[in-house]
GROMACS .gro file of C-alpha atoms in nm:
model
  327
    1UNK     CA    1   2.502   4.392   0.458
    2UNK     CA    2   2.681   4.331   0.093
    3UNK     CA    3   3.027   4.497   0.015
    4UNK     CA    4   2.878   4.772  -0.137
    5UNK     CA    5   2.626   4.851   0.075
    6UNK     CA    6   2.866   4.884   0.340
    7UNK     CA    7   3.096   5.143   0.139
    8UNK     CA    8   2.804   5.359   0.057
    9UNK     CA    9   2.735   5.366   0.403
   10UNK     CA   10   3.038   5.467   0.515
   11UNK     CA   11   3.078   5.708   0.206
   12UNK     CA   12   2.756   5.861   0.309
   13UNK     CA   13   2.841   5.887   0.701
   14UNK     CA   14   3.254   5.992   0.562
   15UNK     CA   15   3.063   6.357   0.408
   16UNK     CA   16   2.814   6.363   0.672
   17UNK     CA   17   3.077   6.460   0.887
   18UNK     CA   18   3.309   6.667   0.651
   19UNK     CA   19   2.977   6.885   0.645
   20UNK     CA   20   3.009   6.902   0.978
   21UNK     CA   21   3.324   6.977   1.024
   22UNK     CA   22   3.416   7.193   0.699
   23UNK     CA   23   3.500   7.584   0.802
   24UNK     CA   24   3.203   7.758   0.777
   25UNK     CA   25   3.237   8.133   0.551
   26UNK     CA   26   3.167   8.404   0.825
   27UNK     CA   27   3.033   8.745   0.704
   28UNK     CA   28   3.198   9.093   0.822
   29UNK     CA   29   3.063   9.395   0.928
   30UNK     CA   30   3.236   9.687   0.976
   31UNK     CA   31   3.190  10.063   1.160
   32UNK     CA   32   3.017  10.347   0.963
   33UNK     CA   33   3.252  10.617   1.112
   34UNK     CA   34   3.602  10.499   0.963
   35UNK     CA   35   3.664  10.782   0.849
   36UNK     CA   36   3.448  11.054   1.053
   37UNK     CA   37   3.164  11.024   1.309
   38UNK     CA   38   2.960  11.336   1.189
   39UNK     CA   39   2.805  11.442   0.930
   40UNK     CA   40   2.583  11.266   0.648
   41UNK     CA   41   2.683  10.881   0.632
   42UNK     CA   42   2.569  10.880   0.267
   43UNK     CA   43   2.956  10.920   0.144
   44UNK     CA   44   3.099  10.631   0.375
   45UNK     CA   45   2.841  10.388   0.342
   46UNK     CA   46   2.849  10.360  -0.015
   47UNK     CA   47   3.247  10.335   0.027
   48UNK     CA   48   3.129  10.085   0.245
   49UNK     CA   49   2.958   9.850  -0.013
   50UNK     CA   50   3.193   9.948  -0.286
   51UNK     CA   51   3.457   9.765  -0.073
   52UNK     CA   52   3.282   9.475  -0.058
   53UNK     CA   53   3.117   9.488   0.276
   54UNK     CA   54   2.762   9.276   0.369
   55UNK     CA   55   2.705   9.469   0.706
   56UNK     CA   56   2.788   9.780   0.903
   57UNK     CA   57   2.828   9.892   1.307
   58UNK     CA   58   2.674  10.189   1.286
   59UNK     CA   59   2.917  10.436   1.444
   60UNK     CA   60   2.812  10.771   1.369
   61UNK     CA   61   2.706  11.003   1.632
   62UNK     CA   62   2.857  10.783   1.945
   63UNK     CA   63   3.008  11.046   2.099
   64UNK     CA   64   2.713  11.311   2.093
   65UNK     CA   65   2.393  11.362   2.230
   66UNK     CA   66   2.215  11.400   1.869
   67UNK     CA   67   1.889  11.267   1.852
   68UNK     CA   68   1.766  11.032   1.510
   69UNK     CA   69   1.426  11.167   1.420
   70UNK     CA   70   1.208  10.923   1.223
   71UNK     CA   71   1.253  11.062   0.866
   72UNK     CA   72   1.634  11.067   0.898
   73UNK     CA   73   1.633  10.652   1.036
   74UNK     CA   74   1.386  10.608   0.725
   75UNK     CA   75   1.621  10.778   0.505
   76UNK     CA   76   1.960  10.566   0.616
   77UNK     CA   77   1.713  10.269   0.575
   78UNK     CA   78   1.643  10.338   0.222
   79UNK     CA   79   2.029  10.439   0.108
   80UNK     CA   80   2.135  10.087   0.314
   81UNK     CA   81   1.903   9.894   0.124
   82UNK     CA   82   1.948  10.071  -0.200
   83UNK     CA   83   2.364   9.972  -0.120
   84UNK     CA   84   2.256   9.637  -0.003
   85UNK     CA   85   2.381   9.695   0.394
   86UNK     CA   86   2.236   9.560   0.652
   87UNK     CA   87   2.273   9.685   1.019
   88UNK     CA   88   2.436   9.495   1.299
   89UNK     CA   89   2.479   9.652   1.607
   90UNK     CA   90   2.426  10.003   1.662
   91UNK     CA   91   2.707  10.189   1.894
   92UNK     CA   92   2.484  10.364   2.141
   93UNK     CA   93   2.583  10.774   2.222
   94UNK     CA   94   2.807  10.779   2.540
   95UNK     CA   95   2.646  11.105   2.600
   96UNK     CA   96   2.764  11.465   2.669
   97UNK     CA   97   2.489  11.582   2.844
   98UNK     CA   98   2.245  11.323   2.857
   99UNK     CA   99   2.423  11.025   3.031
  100UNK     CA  100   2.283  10.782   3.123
  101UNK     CA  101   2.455  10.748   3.471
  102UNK     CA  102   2.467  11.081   3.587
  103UNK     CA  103   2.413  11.209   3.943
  104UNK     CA  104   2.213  11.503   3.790
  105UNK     CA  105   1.880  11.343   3.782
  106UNK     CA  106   1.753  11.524   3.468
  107UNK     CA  107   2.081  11.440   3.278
  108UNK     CA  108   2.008  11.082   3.381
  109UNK     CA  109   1.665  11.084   3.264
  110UNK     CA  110   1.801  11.254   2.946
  111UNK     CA  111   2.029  10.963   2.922
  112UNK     CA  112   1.783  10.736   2.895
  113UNK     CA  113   1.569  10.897   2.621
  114UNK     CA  114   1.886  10.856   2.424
  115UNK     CA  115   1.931  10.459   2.483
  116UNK     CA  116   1.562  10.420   2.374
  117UNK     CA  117   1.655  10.641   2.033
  118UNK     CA  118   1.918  10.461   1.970
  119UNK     CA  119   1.674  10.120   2.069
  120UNK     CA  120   1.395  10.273   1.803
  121UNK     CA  121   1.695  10.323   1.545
  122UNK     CA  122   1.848   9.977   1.579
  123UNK     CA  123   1.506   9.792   1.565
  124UNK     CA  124   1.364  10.035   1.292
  125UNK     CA  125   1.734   9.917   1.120
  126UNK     CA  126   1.681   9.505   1.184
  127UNK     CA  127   1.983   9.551   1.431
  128UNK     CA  128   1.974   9.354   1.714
  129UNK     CA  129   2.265   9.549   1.993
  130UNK     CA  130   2.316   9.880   2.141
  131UNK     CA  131   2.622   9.913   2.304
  132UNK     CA  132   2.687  10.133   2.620
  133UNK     CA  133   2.998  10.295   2.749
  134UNK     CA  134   3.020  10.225   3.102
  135UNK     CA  135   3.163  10.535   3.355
  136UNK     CA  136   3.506  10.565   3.382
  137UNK     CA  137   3.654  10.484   3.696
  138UNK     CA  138   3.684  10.710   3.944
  139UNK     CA  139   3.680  10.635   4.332
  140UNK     CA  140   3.518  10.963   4.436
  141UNK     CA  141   3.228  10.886   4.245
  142UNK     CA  142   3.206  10.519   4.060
  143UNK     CA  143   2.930  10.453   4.371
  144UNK     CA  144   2.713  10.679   4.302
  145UNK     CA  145   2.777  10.636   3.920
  146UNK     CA  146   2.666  10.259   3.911
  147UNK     CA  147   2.384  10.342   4.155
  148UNK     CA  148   2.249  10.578   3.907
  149UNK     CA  149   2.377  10.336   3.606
  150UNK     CA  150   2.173  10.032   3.747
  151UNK     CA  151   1.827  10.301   3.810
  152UNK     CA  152   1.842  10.315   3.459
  153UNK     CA  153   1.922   9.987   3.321
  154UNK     CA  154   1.607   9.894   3.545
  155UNK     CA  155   1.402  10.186   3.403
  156UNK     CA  156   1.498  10.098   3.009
  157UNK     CA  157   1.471   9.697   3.090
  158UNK     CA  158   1.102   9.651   2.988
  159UNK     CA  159   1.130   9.882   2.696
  160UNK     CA  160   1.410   9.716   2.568
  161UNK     CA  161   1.295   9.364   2.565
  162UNK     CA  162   0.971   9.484   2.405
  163UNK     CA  163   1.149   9.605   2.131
  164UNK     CA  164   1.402   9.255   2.043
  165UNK     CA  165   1.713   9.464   2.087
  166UNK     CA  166   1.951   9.355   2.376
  167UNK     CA  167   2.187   9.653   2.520
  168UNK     CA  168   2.583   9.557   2.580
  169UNK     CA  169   2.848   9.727   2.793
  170UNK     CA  170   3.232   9.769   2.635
  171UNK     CA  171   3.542   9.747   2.825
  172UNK     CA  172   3.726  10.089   2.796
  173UNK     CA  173   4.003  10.227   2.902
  174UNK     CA  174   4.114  10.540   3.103
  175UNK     CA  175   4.445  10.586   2.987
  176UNK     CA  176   4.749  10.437   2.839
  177UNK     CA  177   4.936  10.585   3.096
  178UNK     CA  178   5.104  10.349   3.276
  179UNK     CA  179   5.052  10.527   3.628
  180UNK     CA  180   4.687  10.466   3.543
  181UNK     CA  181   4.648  10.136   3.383
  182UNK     CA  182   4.577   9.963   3.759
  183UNK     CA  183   4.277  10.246   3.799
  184UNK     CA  184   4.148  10.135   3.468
  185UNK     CA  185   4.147   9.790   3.524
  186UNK     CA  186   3.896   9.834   3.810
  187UNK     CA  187   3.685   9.925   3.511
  188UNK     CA  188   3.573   9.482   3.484
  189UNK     CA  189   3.453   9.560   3.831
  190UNK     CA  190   3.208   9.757   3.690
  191UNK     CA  191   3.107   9.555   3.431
  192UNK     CA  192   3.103   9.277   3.703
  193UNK     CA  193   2.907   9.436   3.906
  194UNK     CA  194   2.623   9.485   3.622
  195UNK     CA  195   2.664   9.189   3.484
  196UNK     CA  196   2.590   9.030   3.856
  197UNK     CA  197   2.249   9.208   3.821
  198UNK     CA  198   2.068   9.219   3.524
  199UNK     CA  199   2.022   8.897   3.248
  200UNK     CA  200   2.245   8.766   2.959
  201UNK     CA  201   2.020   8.872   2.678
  202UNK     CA  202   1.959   9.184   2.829
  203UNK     CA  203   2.247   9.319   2.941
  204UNK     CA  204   2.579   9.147   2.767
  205UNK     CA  205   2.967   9.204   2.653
  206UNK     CA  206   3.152   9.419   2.372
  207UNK     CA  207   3.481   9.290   2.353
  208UNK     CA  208   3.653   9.551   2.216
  209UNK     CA  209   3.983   9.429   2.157
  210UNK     CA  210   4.183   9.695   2.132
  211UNK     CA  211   4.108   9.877   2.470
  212UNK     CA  212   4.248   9.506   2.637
  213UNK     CA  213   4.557   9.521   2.466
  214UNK     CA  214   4.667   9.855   2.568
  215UNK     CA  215   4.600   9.751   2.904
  216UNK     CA  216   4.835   9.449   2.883
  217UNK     CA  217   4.797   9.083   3.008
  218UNK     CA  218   4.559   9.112   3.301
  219UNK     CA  219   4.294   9.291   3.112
  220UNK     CA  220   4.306   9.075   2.839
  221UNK     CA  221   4.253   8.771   3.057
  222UNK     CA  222   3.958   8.939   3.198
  223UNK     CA  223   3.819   9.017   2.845
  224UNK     CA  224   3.868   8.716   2.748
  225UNK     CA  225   3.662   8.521   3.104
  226UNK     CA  226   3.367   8.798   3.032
  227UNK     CA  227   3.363   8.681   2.644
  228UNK     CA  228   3.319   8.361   2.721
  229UNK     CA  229   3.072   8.415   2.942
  230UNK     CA  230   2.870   8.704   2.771
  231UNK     CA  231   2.952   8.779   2.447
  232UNK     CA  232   2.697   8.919   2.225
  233UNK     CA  233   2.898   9.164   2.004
  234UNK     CA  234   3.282   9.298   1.905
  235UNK     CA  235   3.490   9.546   1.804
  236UNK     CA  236   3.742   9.384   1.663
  237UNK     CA  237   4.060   9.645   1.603
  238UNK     CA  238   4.449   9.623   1.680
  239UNK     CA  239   4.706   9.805   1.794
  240UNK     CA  240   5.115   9.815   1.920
  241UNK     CA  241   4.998   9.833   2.242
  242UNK     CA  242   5.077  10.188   2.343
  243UNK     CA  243   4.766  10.355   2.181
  244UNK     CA  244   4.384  10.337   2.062
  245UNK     CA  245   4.513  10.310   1.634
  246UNK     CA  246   4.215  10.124   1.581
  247UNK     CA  247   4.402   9.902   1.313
  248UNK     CA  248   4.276   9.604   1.134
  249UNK     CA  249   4.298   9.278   1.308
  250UNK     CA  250   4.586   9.123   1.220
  251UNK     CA  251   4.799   9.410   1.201
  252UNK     CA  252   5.016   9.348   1.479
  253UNK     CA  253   5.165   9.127   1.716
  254UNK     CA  254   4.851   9.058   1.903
  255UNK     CA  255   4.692   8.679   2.035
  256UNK     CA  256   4.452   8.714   1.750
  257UNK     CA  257   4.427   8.288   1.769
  258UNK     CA  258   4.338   8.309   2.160
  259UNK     CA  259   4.059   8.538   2.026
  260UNK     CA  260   3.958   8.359   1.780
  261UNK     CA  261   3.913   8.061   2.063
  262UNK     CA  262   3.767   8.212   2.289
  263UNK     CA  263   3.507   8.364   2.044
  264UNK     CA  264   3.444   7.985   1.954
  265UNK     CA  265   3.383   7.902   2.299
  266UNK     CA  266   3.153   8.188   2.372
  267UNK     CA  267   2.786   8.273   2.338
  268UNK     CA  268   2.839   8.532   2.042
  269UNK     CA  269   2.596   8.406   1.803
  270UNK     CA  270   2.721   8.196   1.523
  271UNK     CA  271   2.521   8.349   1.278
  272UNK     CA  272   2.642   8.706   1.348
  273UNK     CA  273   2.851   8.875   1.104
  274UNK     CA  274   3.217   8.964   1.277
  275UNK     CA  275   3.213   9.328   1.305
  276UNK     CA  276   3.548   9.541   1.330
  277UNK     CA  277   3.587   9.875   1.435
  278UNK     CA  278   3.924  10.041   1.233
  279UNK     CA  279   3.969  10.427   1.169
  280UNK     CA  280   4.166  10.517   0.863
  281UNK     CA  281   4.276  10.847   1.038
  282UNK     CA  282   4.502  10.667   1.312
  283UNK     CA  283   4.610  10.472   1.034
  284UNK     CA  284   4.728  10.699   0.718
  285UNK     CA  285   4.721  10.611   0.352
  286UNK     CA  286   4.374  10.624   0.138
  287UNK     CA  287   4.054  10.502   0.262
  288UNK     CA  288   3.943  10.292  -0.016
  289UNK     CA  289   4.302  10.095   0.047
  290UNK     CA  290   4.227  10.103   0.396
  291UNK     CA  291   3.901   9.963   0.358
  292UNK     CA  292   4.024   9.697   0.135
  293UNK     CA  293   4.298   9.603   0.375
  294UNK     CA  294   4.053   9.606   0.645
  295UNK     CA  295   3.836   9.331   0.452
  296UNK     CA  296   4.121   9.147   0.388
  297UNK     CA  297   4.256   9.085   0.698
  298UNK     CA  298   3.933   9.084   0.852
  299UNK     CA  299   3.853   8.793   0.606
  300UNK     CA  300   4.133   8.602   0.724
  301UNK     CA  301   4.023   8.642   1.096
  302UNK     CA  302   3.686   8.510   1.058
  303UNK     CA  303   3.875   8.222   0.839
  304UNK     CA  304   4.015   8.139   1.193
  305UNK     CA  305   3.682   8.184   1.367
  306UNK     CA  306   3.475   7.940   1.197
  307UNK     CA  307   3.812   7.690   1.202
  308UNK     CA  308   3.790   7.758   1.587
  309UNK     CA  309   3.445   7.652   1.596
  310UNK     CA  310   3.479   7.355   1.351
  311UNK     CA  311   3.757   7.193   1.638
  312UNK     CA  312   3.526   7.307   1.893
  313UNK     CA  313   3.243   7.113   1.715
  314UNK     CA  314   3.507   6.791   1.660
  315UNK     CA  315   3.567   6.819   2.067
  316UNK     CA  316   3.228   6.823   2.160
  317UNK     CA  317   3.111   6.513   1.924
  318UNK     CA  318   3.410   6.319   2.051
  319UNK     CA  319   3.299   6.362   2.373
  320UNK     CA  320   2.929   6.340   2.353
  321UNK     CA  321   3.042   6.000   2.189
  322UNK     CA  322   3.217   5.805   2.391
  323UNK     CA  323   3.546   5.854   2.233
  324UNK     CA  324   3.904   5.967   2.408
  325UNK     CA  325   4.118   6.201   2.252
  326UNK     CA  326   4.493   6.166   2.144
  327UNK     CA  327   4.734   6.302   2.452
   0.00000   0.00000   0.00000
C-alpha cells in the first residue's frame, strides 16, 4: 500500500472511532405535576414546552384513584402534539381505594382496572412504562400484601404484554425518621421478591433517586445493584438528605457520577430520554426559573450519561479486541 493510501486509511479508521466514541446528546423528559398533580394539565404542559422540554413523565393523578376516559386521553394527545411533547413513562395511581395489593378482594380487583387505565393511557400516548408503588413495609401484613401483589401482577401479565407497555416498581421510602429507616430498607426485599418472579421486560426498576438518598448508604447500594440489573425508567431528583425536596439533579452533594455509571452499565435503554421528577413547591422561587434550572442541570447530567457510556463503549472494544488496559 502507497504512503497515501495508508494515511487515508488510518484517517478514515482515526473518525471511525471518534464516531464511536464522541458523547452522544441525550434528550430529557420531565414530570407533568411540578407544580400540582390535579387539575387540567393544559397550563403545565405548555410551561413544559415553553421551557424547552422534548418529553414529559406524566405525573398527574398518581396519587388518586381517577379514572382517564377515552375523550380526555384523546384530548391530552392532541394539546401534546399541538406543544410538540411526547410521552415517556406514565406514573401509574398508587391507589386510595383501588390498590392493587389489597387484602379486600374487590379493592384488589379495583386495583387492577386502574393499572390497565393507566396501560390504555400510556399506549394510547406512545409511552412505553407504568410505574407501580410497591406496599409499604409493614410486618403484620407485607405477606399477605405481596401475596395479593403477585395475584395481580399474574392477572394484568397477559394484558400488559399485549398492549407493548412494560409495568416497573419504585423504591420508596417509609420515613425519614431515623428509628424507621432499617423498616424501610426491607422495602428491596419486596422488590426482590417480585423481581425473583415475574420477567425483565415485564416487570422492571424505577430508580428514583431521591427516596435512596434519604435512606443513606445501604439503600443506595441496593438501588444502585437493582439498576444495573433492571433498569427500565428514573426519577431522577435530589435532595440534602433529610427530606423528599424533589430538587434538580445536581443540586446537592449527592454521587450524581456513580449514577451516571451505573446508568451506563445498566439495561435502561439508550435511546430513552432521561426523565426527572422535581417539584417547584419543595423548592421556592418561580416556576418558569425552576423549570429552566431544572433543564439546565438536567442537561448537564445526561452530558455525564452519554460520557459514561462512551468509556463504557471504549472498555468493551478494548476488550473484545485483544487489547490490555493501562494500570
Amino acid at each position: 500500500m502507497q504512503d497515501s493510501q495508508l494515511q487515508d486509511s488510518q484517517l478514515q479508521d482515526s473518525r471511525l472511532q471518534d464516531n464511536e466514541e464522541a458523547p452522544v446528546e441525550i434528550a430529557l423528559g420531565i414530570n407533568t405535576d411540578y407544580v400540582g398533580d390535579r387539575g387540567a394539565p393544559g397550563p403545565a404542559l405548555e410551561e413544559i414546552a415553553r421551557a424547552g422540554f422534548s418529553h414529559v413523565m406524566w405525573g398527574h393523578q398518581w396519587n388518586t384513584d381517577f379514572l382517564y376516559t377515552t375523550p380526555e386521553v384523546q384530548a391530552i394527545a392532541v394539546v401534546m402534539k399541538n406543544l410538540g411533547l411526547s410521552l415517556v413513562d406514565m406514573h401509574g395511581s398508587s391507589g386510595v381505594e383501588k390498590c392493587w395489593y389489597s387484602p379486600c378482594e374487590y379493592e384488589r380487583l379495583a386495583g387492577v382496572e386502574l393499572i390497565r387505565n393507566r396501560v390504555d393511557m400510556t399506549a394510547l400516548l406512545g409511552g412505553d412504562t407504568v410505574v407501580l408503588h410497591p406496599m409499604i413495609t409493614d410486618p403484620s401484613r407485607i405477606d399477605q400484601w405481596r401475596l395479593q401483589g403477585e395475584k395481580s401482577l399474574r392477572e394484568l401479565e397477559r394484558y400488559v404484554r399485549n398492549s407493548g407497555v412494560s409495568l416497573v416498581l419504585e423504591n420508596l421510602f417509609q420515613s425519614d425518621r431515623l428509628e424507621e429507616r432499617d423498616l424501610t430498607l426491607q422495602g428491596f426485599e419486596t422488590l426482590e421478591y417480585f423481581f425473583e418472579r415475574f420477567d425483565p421486560g415485564y416487570l422492571d426498576f424505577c430508580w428514583d433517586t431521591g427516596h435512596a438518598f434519604i435512606l443513606g448508604d445501604e439503600a443506595f447500594r441496593r438501588s444502585c445493584d437493582l439498576a444495573r440489573r433492571r433498569l427500565r425508567t428514573l426519577h431522577l431528583h435530589d435532595n440534602r438528605g433529610d427530606a423528599d425536596q424533589h430538587s434538580p439533579p445536581l443540586t446537592w452533594d449527592s454521587p450524581w457520577d456513580t449514577i451516571a455509571e451505573v446508568i451506563a452499565a445498566s439495561p435502561y435503554p439508550p435511546g430513552k430520554p432521561l426523565l426527572l421528577e422535581v417539584d417547584v413547591r419543595t423548592n421556592g422561587g418561580d416556576s418558569r426559573a425552576f423549570l429552566a434550572e431544572a433543564r439546565r442541570k438536567g442537561e448537564d447530567f445526561a452530558a455525564r450519561v452519554s460520557l459514561a457510556r462512551a468509556s463504557s463503549a471504549r472498555g468493551s472494544s478494548a476488550r473484545g479486541s485483544g487489547g490490555e488496559r493501562c494500570r
